[in-house]
mmCIF file of C-alpha atoms and ligand atoms in Angstrom:
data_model
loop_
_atom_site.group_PDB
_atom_site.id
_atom_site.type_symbol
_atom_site.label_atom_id
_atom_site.label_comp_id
_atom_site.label_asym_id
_atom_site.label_seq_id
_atom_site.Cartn_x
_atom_site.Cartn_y
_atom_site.Cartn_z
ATOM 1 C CA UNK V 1 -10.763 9.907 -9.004
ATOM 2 C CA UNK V 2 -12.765 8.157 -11.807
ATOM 3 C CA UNK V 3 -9.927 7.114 -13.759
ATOM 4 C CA UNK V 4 -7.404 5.532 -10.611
ATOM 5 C CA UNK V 5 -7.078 1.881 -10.306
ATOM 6 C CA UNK V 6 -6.530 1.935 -6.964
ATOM 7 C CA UNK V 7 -10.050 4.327 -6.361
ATOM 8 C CA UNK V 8 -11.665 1.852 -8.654
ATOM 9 C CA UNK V 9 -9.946 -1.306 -6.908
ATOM 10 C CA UNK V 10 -11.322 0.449 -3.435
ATOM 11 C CA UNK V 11 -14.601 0.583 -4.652
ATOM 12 C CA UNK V 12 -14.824 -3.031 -5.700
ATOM 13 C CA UNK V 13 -15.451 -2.096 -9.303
ATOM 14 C CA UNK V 14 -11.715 -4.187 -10.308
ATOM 15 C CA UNK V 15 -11.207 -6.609 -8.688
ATOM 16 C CA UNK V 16 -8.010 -7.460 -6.103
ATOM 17 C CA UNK V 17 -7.660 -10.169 -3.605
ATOM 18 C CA UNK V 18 -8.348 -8.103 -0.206
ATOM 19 C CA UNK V 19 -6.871 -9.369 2.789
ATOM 20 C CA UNK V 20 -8.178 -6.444 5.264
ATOM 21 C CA UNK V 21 -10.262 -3.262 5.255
ATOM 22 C CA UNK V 22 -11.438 -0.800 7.449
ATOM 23 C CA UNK V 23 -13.578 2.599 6.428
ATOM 24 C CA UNK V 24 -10.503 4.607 5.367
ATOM 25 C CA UNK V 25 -7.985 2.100 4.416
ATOM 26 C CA UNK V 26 -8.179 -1.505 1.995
ATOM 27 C CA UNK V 27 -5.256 -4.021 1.519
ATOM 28 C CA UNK V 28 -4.892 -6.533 -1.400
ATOM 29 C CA UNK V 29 -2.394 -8.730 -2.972
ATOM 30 C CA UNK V 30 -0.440 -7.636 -5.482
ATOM 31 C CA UNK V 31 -0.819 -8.463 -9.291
ATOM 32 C CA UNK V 32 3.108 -8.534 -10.039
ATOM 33 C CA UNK V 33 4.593 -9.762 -6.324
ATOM 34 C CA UNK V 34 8.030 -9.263 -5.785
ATOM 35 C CA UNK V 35 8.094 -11.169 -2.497
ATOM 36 C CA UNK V 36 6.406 -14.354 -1.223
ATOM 37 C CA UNK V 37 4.228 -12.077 0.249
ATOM 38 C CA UNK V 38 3.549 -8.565 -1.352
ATOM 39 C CA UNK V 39 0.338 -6.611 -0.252
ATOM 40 C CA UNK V 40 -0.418 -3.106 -0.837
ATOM 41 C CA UNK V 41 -2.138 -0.938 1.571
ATOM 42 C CA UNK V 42 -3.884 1.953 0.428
ATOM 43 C CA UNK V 43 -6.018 4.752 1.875
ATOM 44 C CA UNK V 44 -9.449 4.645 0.169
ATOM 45 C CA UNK V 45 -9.232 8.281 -0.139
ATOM 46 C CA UNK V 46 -7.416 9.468 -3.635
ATOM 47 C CA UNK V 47 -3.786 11.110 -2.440
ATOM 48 C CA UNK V 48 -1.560 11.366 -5.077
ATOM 49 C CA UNK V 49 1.750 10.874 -3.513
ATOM 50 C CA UNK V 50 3.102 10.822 0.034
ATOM 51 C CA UNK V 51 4.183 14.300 -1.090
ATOM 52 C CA UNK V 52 0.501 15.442 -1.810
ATOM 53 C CA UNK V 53 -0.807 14.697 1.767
ATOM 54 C CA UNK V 54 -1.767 17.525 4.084
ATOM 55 C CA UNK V 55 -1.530 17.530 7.579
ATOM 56 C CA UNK V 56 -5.374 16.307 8.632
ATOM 57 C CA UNK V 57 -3.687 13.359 6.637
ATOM 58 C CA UNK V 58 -1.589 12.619 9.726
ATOM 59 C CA UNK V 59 -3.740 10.489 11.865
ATOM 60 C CA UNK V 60 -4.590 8.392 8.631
ATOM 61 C CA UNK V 61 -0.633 8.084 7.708
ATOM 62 C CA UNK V 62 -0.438 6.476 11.072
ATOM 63 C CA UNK V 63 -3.164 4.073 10.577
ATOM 64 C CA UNK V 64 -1.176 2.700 7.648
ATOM 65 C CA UNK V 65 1.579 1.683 9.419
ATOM 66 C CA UNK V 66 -0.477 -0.145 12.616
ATOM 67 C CA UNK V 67 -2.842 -1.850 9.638
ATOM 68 C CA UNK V 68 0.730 -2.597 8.578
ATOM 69 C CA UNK V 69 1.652 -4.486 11.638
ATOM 70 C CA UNK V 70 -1.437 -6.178 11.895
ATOM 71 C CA UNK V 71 -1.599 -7.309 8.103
ATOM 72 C CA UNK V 72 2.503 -8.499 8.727
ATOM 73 C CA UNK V 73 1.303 -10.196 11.684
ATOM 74 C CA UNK V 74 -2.077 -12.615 10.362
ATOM 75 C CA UNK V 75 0.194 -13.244 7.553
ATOM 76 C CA UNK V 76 2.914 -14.554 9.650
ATOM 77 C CA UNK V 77 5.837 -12.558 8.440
ATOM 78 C CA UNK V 78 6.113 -10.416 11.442
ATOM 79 C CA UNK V 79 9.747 -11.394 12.561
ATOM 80 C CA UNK V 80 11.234 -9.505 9.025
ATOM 81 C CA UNK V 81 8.886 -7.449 6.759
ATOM 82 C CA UNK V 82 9.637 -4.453 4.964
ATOM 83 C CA UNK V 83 7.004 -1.526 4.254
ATOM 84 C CA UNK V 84 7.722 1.166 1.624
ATOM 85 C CA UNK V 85 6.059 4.074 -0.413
ATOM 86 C CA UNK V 86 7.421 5.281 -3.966
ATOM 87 C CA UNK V 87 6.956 8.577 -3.996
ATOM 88 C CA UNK V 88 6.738 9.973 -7.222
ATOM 89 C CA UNK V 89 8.499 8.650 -10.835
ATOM 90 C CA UNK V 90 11.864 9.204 -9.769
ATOM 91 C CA UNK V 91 11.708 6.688 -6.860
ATOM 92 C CA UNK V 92 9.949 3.880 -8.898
ATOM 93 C CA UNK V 93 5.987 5.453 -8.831
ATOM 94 C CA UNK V 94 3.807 3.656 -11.413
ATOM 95 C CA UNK V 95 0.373 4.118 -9.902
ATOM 96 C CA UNK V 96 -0.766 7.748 -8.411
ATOM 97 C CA UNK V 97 -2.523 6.822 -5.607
ATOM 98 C CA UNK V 98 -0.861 6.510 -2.597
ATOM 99 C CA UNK V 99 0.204 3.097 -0.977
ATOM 100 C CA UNK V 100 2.719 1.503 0.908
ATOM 101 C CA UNK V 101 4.182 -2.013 -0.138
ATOM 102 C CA UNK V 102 4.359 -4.645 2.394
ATOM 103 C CA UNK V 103 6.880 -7.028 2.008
ATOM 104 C CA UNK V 104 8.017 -10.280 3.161
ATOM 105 C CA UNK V 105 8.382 -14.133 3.439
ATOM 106 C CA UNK V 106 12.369 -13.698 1.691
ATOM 107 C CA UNK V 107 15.382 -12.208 3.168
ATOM 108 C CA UNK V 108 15.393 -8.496 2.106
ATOM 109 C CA UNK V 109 18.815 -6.657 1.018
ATOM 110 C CA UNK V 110 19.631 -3.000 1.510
ATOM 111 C CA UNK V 111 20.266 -0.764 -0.181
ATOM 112 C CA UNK V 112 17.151 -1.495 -1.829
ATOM 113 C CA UNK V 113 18.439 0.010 -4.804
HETATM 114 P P1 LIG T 1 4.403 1.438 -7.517
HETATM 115 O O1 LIG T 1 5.260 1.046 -8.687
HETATM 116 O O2 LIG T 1 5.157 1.703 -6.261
HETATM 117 O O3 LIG T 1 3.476 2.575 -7.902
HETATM 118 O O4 LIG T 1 3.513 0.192 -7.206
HETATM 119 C C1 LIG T 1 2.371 -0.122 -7.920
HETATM 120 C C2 LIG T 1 2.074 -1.576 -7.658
HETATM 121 O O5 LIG T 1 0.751 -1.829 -8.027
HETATM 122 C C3 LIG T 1 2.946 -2.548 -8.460
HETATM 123 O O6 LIG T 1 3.651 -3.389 -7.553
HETATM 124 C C4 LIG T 1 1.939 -3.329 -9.299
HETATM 125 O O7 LIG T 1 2.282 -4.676 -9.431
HETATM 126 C C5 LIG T 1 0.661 -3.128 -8.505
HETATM 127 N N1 LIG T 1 -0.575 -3.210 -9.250
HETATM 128 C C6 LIG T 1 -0.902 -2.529 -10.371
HETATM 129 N N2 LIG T 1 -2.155 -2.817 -10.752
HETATM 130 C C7 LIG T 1 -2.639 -3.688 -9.826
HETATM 131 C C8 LIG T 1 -3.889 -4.350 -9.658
HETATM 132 N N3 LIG T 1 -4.900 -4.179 -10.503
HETATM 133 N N4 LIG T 1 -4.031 -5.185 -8.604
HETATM 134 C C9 LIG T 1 -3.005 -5.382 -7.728
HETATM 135 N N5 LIG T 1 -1.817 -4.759 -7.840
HETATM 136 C C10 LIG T 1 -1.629 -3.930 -8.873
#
């Protein structure tokens, strides 16, 4: 999508602190943390919204959440993390290209709120 951040951030022309990468999926810091450590993990194909996947998407959902585990565990929170997608404007949404947070490195409360 020529005018998504997160396609452009993907395809190096922004650029984001990466800490991992594979064919389908990048991770980078983010800008605005919110958490000693705050990553974003995105699939380097454009999907909208959690809500805008299909199901050949499946197998690459899943992929997200073991890059997850791996990313929580080189960056030593992997005793207490959190990992979570805002799907759409309602639940907090600002960019439209679909990524999970990873969080941790601070106690986390819930509800998140
Ligand atoms: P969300 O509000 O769930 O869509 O999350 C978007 C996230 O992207 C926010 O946490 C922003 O701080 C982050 N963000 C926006 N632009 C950049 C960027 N260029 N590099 C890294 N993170 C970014």
């Amino acid at each position: 999508m020529p005018d998504c951040i997160f396609c452009k951030i993907a395809g190096r022309e922004i650029n984001a602190k990466f800490v991992y990468e594979t064919d389908e999926l990048a991770a980078f810091q983010d800008l605005n943390p919110q958490a000693p450590t705050h990553i974003l993990i995105i699939t380097k194909k454009h999907i909208t919204r959690l809500s805008d996947c299909s199901q050949e998407d499946a197998p690459l959902l899943g992929k997200i959440q073991y890059a997850a585990k791996e990313i929580a565990d080189k960056a030593g929170i992997a005793e207490g993390f959190r990992l979570v997608t805002n799907n759409g404007r309602k639940a907090g949404q600002s960019v439209d290209h679909l990524h999970y947070h990873l969080l941790g490195g601070r106690k986390m409360n819930w509800p998140p709120g």
